[in-house]
Coordinates of C-alpha atoms and ligand atoms in Angstrom, one line a residue:
M777 CA 0.0 0.0 0.0
N778 CA 1.6 3.3 -1.0
K779 CA 1.3 5.6 1.9
I780 CA 2.1 9.4 1.9
I781 CA 2.1 11.6 4.9
L782 CA 1.9 15.3 4.2
I783 CA 3.0 17.8 6.8
G784 CA 1.9 21.4 6.1
N785 CA -1.6 21.9 4.8
G786 CA -1.4 25.5 3.6
D787 CA -1.6 26.7 0.0
V788 CA 1.1 24.4 -1.2
G789 CA 0.2 21.3 0.9
S790 CA -3.5 21.4 0.1
S791 CA -2.9 21.8 -3.6
Y792 CA -0.5 18.9 -3.4
S793 CA -3.0 16.6 -1.7
F794 CA -5.6 17.6 -4.3
S795 CA -3.1 16.6 -7.0
L796 CA -2.5 13.3 -5.3
V797 CA -6.3 12.6 -5.2
T798 CA -7.0 13.7 -8.8
Q799 CA -3.9 11.9 -10.1
G800 CA -4.7 8.7 -8.1
L801 CA -1.3 8.7 -6.4
G802 CA -0.8 6.8 -3.2
Y803 CA -3.5 4.7 -1.6
E804 CA -3.2 6.4 1.8
V805 CA -2.8 10.1 2.2
G806 CA -2.5 11.3 5.8
I807 CA -2.4 15.1 6.5
I808 CA -0.8 16.8 9.5
D809 CA -0.8 20.5 10.3
I810 CA -1.0 22.6 13.5
D811 CA -4.2 24.0 12.1
E812 CA -6.2 20.9 12.8
K813 CA -9.5 22.4 12.0
K814 CA -8.4 23.2 8.4
V815 CA -7.1 19.7 8.0
A816 CA -10.4 18.3 9.1
G817 CA -12.2 20.5 6.6
D818 CA -9.8 19.6 3.7
V819 CA -9.9 15.9 4.5
Q820 CA -13.7 15.9 4.2
D821 CA -13.6 18.0 1.0
L822 CA -11.0 15.7 -0.6
Q823 CA -13.0 12.6 0.3
H824 CA -16.0 14.0 -1.5
G825 CA -14.2 13.7 -4.8
L826 CA -13.3 10.0 -4.4
A827 CA -16.7 8.7 -5.7
Y828 CA -15.7 10.0 -9.1
I829 CA -12.0 9.0 -8.9
G830 CA -11.5 5.8 -7.1
P831 CA -10.9 4.5 -3.6
K832 CA -8.3 6.1 -1.4
S833 CA -7.9 6.6 2.3
V834 CA -7.5 10.3 3.0
Y835 CA -7.4 11.2 6.7
Q836 CA -6.2 13.5 9.4
A837 CA -2.9 12.0 10.5
T838 CA -0.7 12.1 13.6
Y839 CA 3.0 11.7 13.7
K840 CA 2.6 8.0 14.7
D841 CA 1.2 7.5 11.2
C842 CA 4.6 8.3 9.8
S843 CA 6.1 5.0 11.1
N844 CA 5.3 2.9 8.0
A845 CA 4.9 5.7 5.4
D846 CA 6.6 5.4 2.1
I847 CA 7.1 9.2 1.8
V848 CA 6.8 12.1 4.2
V849 CA 6.3 15.4 2.3
I850 CA 7.1 18.6 4.2
T851 CA 5.4 21.8 3.0
A852 CA 5.0 23.4 6.5
G853 CA 6.5 26.8 7.1
S854 CA 6.2 30.4 6.2
A855 CA 6.8 32.2 3.1
Q856 CA 8.7 35.5 3.3
N857 CA 6.5 38.3 4.9
P858 CA 6.9 41.9 4.0
G859 CA 9.7 43.5 6.1
E860 CA 11.1 40.1 6.9
T861 CA 14.7 39.3 5.9
R862 CA 15.7 36.2 4.1
L863 CA 17.7 35.3 7.2
D864 CA 14.6 35.7 9.5
L865 CA 12.7 33.3 7.2
I866 CA 15.5 30.7 7.3
K867 CA 15.6 30.8 11.0
K868 CA 11.9 30.5 11.4
N869 CA 11.5 27.6 8.9
T870 CA 14.6 25.8 10.3
L871 CA 13.0 25.8 13.7
I872 CA 9.7 24.5 12.3
L873 CA 11.4 21.7 10.4
K874 CA 13.5 20.8 13.5
E875 CA 10.4 20.1 15.5
I876 CA 8.6 18.3 12.6
V877 CA 11.5 16.1 11.8
Y878 CA 12.0 15.2 15.4
Q879 CA 8.4 14.0 15.6
V880 CA 8.7 12.1 12.3
S881 CA 11.9 10.4 13.4
K882 CA 10.4 9.4 16.8
S883 CA 7.8 7.4 14.9
G884 CA 10.5 5.2 13.4
F885 CA 9.9 6.5 9.8
N886 CA 12.3 4.9 7.4
G887 CA 11.0 6.1 4.0
I888 CA 11.8 9.0 1.8
F889 CA 11.6 12.6 2.9
L890 CA 10.5 15.0 0.2
I891 CA 11.0 18.7 1.2
A892 CA 9.4 21.8 -0.4
T893 CA 9.6 24.4 2.4
N894 CA 11.9 27.3 1.5
P895 CA 14.8 27.8 1.3
V896 CA 14.4 24.3 0.0
D897 CA 18.0 23.5 -0.7
V898 CA 19.2 24.6 2.7
L899 CA 16.4 22.8 4.4
T900 CA 16.9 19.6 2.5
H901 CA 20.5 19.6 3.7
Y902 CA 19.3 20.4 7.2
V903 CA 16.9 17.4 7.2
K904 CA 19.6 15.1 6.0
K905 CA 21.9 16.3 8.7
I906 CA 19.6 16.1 11.6
T907 CA 18.1 12.7 10.6
G908 CA 21.4 11.1 9.7
F909 CA 19.5 9.5 6.7
P910 CA 21.5 8.5 3.7
S911 CA 21.5 11.2 1.0
N912 CA 19.4 9.1 -1.4
K913 CA 16.5 9.2 1.1
V914 CA 16.2 13.0 1.5
V915 CA 15.0 14.8 -1.6
G916 CA 14.1 18.5 -2.1
S917 CA 11.8 19.8 -4.8
G918 CA 14.9 21.8 -6.0
T919 CA 14.5 23.3 -9.5
S920 CA 11.6 21.0 -10.5
L921 CA 9.2 23.9 -10.5
D922 CA 11.6 26.3 -12.2
T923 CA 12.3 23.7 -14.9
A924 CA 8.6 23.2 -15.5
R925 CA 8.2 27.0 -15.8
L926 CA 11.0 27.2 -18.3
R927 CA 9.7 24.3 -20.4
N928 CA 6.3 25.9 -20.4
A929 CA 7.5 29.3 -21.4
L930 CA 9.8 28.0 -24.2
G931 CA 7.1 25.6 -25.4
D932 CA 4.7 28.6 -25.7
K933 CA 7.2 30.6 -27.6
L934 CA 8.1 27.8 -30.0
E935 CA 4.5 26.4 -30.2
V936 CA 5.8 23.0 -29.1
D937 CA 4.4 20.7 -26.4
P938 CA 6.4 21.6 -23.2
R939 CA 7.0 17.9 -22.7
D940 CA 9.1 17.9 -25.8
V941 CA 11.2 20.8 -24.6
Q942 CA 14.2 19.1 -23.0
V943 CA 15.9 21.8 -20.8
Y944 CA 16.7 21.9 -17.1
V945 CA 17.1 24.8 -14.7
L946 CA 19.8 23.9 -12.2
G947 CA 21.2 25.5 -9.1
E948 CA 19.4 27.1 -6.2
H949 CA 15.7 27.3 -6.1
G950 CA 16.1 31.0 -5.9
D951 CA 17.8 34.0 -7.5
T952 CA 21.0 32.2 -8.6
Q953 CA 19.4 29.4 -10.6
F954 CA 20.3 29.1 -14.3
P955 CA 19.1 27.2 -17.4
V956 CA 21.5 24.7 -19.0
W957 CA 21.1 26.0 -22.6
S958 CA 24.2 24.1 -23.7
H959 CA 22.3 20.8 -23.4
A960 CA 18.8 22.1 -24.4
N961 CA 17.0 20.3 -27.2
I962 CA 13.6 20.4 -28.8
G963 CA 12.4 16.8 -29.6
G964 CA 16.1 15.8 -29.9
L965 CA 17.1 18.8 -32.1
H966 CA 19.7 20.9 -30.2
L967 CA 18.3 24.4 -29.3
H968 CA 21.0 26.2 -31.3
E969 CA 20.0 24.1 -34.4
W970 CA 16.4 25.0 -33.8
I971 CA 17.2 28.7 -33.6
K972 CA 19.0 28.5 -37.0
I973 CA 15.9 27.2 -38.7
H974 CA 13.2 29.1 -36.7
P975 CA 13.7 32.8 -36.9
N976 CA 11.0 33.6 -34.4
L977 CA 13.4 32.7 -31.6
S978 CA 16.7 34.5 -30.8
I979 CA 19.4 34.2 -28.2
D980 CA 18.1 37.4 -26.6
D981 CA 14.7 35.8 -26.3
L982 CA 16.3 33.0 -24.2
D983 CA 17.7 35.6 -21.8
V984 CA 14.3 37.2 -21.4
I985 CA 12.6 33.8 -20.9
A986 CA 15.2 32.8 -18.2
A987 CA 14.7 36.1 -16.4
D988 CA 10.9 35.7 -16.5
V989 CA 11.2 32.2 -15.1
K990 CA 13.4 33.4 -12.3
N991 CA 11.0 36.1 -11.4
A992 CA 7.8 34.1 -11.8
A993 CA 7.3 33.5 -8.1
Y994 CA 7.6 37.2 -7.3
D995 CA 4.9 38.0 -10.0
I996 CA 2.5 35.3 -8.8
I997 CA 3.0 36.2 -5.1
D998 CA 2.3 39.9 -6.0
A999 CA -0.9 38.8 -7.8
K1000 CA -2.4 36.4 -5.3
G1001 CA -0.2 35.9 -2.3
S1002 CA 1.4 32.5 -2.9
T1003 CA 2.5 30.1 -5.6
H1004 CA 1.0 26.7 -5.1
Y1005 CA -0.4 24.9 -8.1
G1006 CA 2.9 24.6 -10.0
I1007 CA 4.8 23.3 -7.0
A1008 CA 2.0 20.9 -6.1
V1009 CA 2.1 19.3 -9.5
S1010 CA 5.9 19.2 -9.4
L1011 CA 5.8 17.5 -6.0
A1012 CA 3.2 15.0 -7.4
R1013 CA 5.6 14.3 -10.3
I1014 CA 8.4 13.5 -7.9
T1015 CA 6.0 11.4 -5.8
R1016 CA 5.0 9.4 -8.8
A1017 CA 8.6 8.7 -9.7
I1018 CA 9.2 7.4 -6.2
L1019 CA 6.1 5.3 -5.7
Y1020 CA 6.2 3.7 -9.2
D1021 CA 9.9 3.1 -9.1
E1022 CA 10.2 5.0 -12.4
N1023 CA 13.9 5.8 -12.6
A1024 CA 12.7 9.2 -13.9
V1025 CA 15.3 12.0 -14.6
L1026 CA 14.1 15.0 -12.5
P1027 CA 15.8 18.2 -11.4
V1028 CA 15.6 17.9 -7.6
S1029 CA 17.6 19.1 -4.7
V1030 CA 20.2 16.5 -4.0
H1031 CA 23.1 16.1 -1.7
L1032 CA 26.4 16.6 -3.6
S1033 CA 29.3 14.2 -2.9
G1034 CA 31.9 15.7 -5.2
E1035 CA 29.7 16.4 -8.1
Y1036 CA 30.5 19.8 -9.7
G1037 CA 33.5 19.9 -7.3
F1038 CA 31.4 20.3 -4.1
Q1039 CA 30.1 18.3 -1.2
E1040 CA 28.0 18.8 2.0
V1041 CA 25.4 20.9 0.1
C1042 CA 22.1 20.3 -1.5
I1043 CA 21.3 21.9 -4.8
G1044 CA 19.0 21.5 -7.8
S1045 CA 20.6 19.0 -10.0
T1046 CA 19.3 16.3 -12.4
A1047 CA 19.0 12.9 -10.8
V1048 CA 17.5 9.5 -11.5
V1049 CA 14.6 9.1 -9.0
N1050 CA 13.1 5.8 -8.1
R1051 CA 11.6 3.9 -5.1
G1052 CA 14.8 4.3 -3.2
G1053 CA 14.8 8.1 -3.7
V1054 CA 17.8 9.4 -5.5
K1055 CA 19.4 6.6 -7.4
E1056 CA 22.1 8.6 -9.2
I1057 CA 23.0 12.3 -9.6
I1058 CA 23.6 13.2 -13.3
E1059 CA 26.4 15.6 -13.5
F1060 CA 26.1 17.7 -16.7
P1061 CA 29.3 18.6 -18.5
L1062 CA 28.6 22.3 -18.1
N1063 CA 30.3 24.9 -20.3
N1064 CA 32.5 27.5 -18.6
N1065 CA 29.8 30.1 -18.2
E1066 CA 27.4 27.6 -16.7
M1067 CA 30.0 26.2 -14.4
T1068 CA 30.7 29.7 -13.1
L1069 CA 27.0 30.1 -12.4
M1070 CA 26.8 26.7 -10.7
R1071 CA 29.7 27.5 -8.4
H1072 CA 28.1 30.9 -7.6
S1073 CA 24.8 29.2 -6.8
I1074 CA 26.4 26.5 -4.6
N1075 CA 28.4 29.1 -2.7
T1076 CA 25.3 31.2 -2.1
I1077 CA 23.5 28.1 -0.6
K1078 CA 26.6 27.3 1.4
E1079 CA 26.7 30.8 2.9
M1080 CA 23.0 30.4 3.9
Q1081 CA 23.8 27.0 5.5
T1082 CA 26.8 28.5 7.4
E1083 CA 24.7 31.4 8.7
I1084 CA 22.1 29.2 10.2
I1085 CA 22.8 25.6 10.4
E1086 CA 26.5 25.2 11.2
H1087 CA 26.2 27.8 14.1
E1088 CA 22.9 26.9 15.6
Ligands
NAD1001 P1 1.1 28.6 4.0 O1 1.3 29.6 5.0 O2 -0.1 28.7 3.2 O3 1.1 27.2 4.7 C1 2.0 26.8 5.6 C2 1.4 25.7 6.5 O4 2.4 25.3 7.4 C3 0.2 26.3 7.4 O5 -1.0 25.6 7.2 C4 0.7 26.2 8.8 O6 -0.3 26.0 9.8 C5 1.7 25.0 8.7 N1 2.6 24.9 9.8 C6 3.4 25.9 10.3 N2 4.2 25.4 11.3 C7 3.8 24.1 11.4 C8 4.3 23.0 12.2 N3 5.2 23.2 13.2 N4 3.7 21.8 12.1 C9 2.8 21.6 11.1 N5 2.4 22.5 10.3 C10 2.9 23.7 10.4 O7 2.4 28.6 3.1 P2 2.5 27.9 1.6 O8 2.2 28.9 0.6 O9 1.7 26.6 1.6 O10 4.1 27.6 1.5 C11 4.7 26.7 2.3 C12 6.2 26.6 2.1 O11 6.4 26.2 0.7 C13 6.9 28.0 2.2 O12 8.1 27.8 2.8 C14 7.0 28.4 0.7 O13 8.1 29.3 0.6 C15 7.3 27.0 0.1 N6 7.2 26.9 -1.3 C16 8.2 26.2 -2.0 C17 8.2 26.1 -3.3 C18 9.2 25.3 -4.0 O14 9.4 25.3 -5.2 N7 10.0 24.6 -3.3 C19 7.2 26.8 -4.1 C20 6.2 27.5 -3.4 C21 6.2 27.6 -2.0

């Protein structure tokens, strides 16, 4: 029986559980949040859709329910409030995750942690560190959402199904992320070859698209307060890869052990994901410019880690 426990039933969490139900993922979906009243309401609401989808056990969970879960997904925590510094947010969410992970560990949980709370790369590393879990069993959503945004934007521009746009955003899920244009292809045709024969796309357009992708979260938050559908579907995609043992290649936050010349840091990188979590990190042979961006991104995350985690 595939069992998922979701911790954090806010905008992201509730959109994720809705994705699980509508996509038929996981037989058991247990939900935990300090706002127990909202969980009770959402559980009922989700159950009301099952008659048109298929049987599934959706319920209000406790930490004891984590003991035999396949995946614990953490979306609890705050987003950055006006006037709050990035550092304030990291401190706040680190404390929230510390308490949650303590409770999950106490249950005897031995499955895969999937983390979405921001700053996701720092917190994925933090969860790995405090649980002592092997790196394959702690996965962050990483640049999965940013990659989906990029594929969608490029697909729109090229009038091509975004699933046939093969390009990844790597690095921090944040301002130092970057697209790997050097390995981008459209249905197998290298992006640079595509540009040669399709005059409606230029190198300048690529820069604009990459900047829009990087700033998408700011625009959406400005418009409606949070981003949650895109990340919910990205989390569901990672969940599917784990539960169905897919060996899917996904851009997730993974713990580096020498890849790109770094270790002891989690960052968005392509990896093969299956029932065991991260089977293998795929290290792209980046060009010089991309390698500089990768180093900068890793160093930015490492600085955040040092500020909070190493000195707590
Ligand atoms: P939200 O405020 O709507 O929801 C957060 C939920 O966490 C609330 O329901 C709150 O009650 C719960 N919570 C807080 N402390 C808790 C605790 N100790 N135990 C259990 N539950 C607790 O926020 P949101 O919009 O759902 O965002 C959640 C997180 O996801 C944020 O950190 C946000 O930045 C992040 N996020 C990540 C990505 C990504 O790509 N990784 C994308 C969007 C949002």
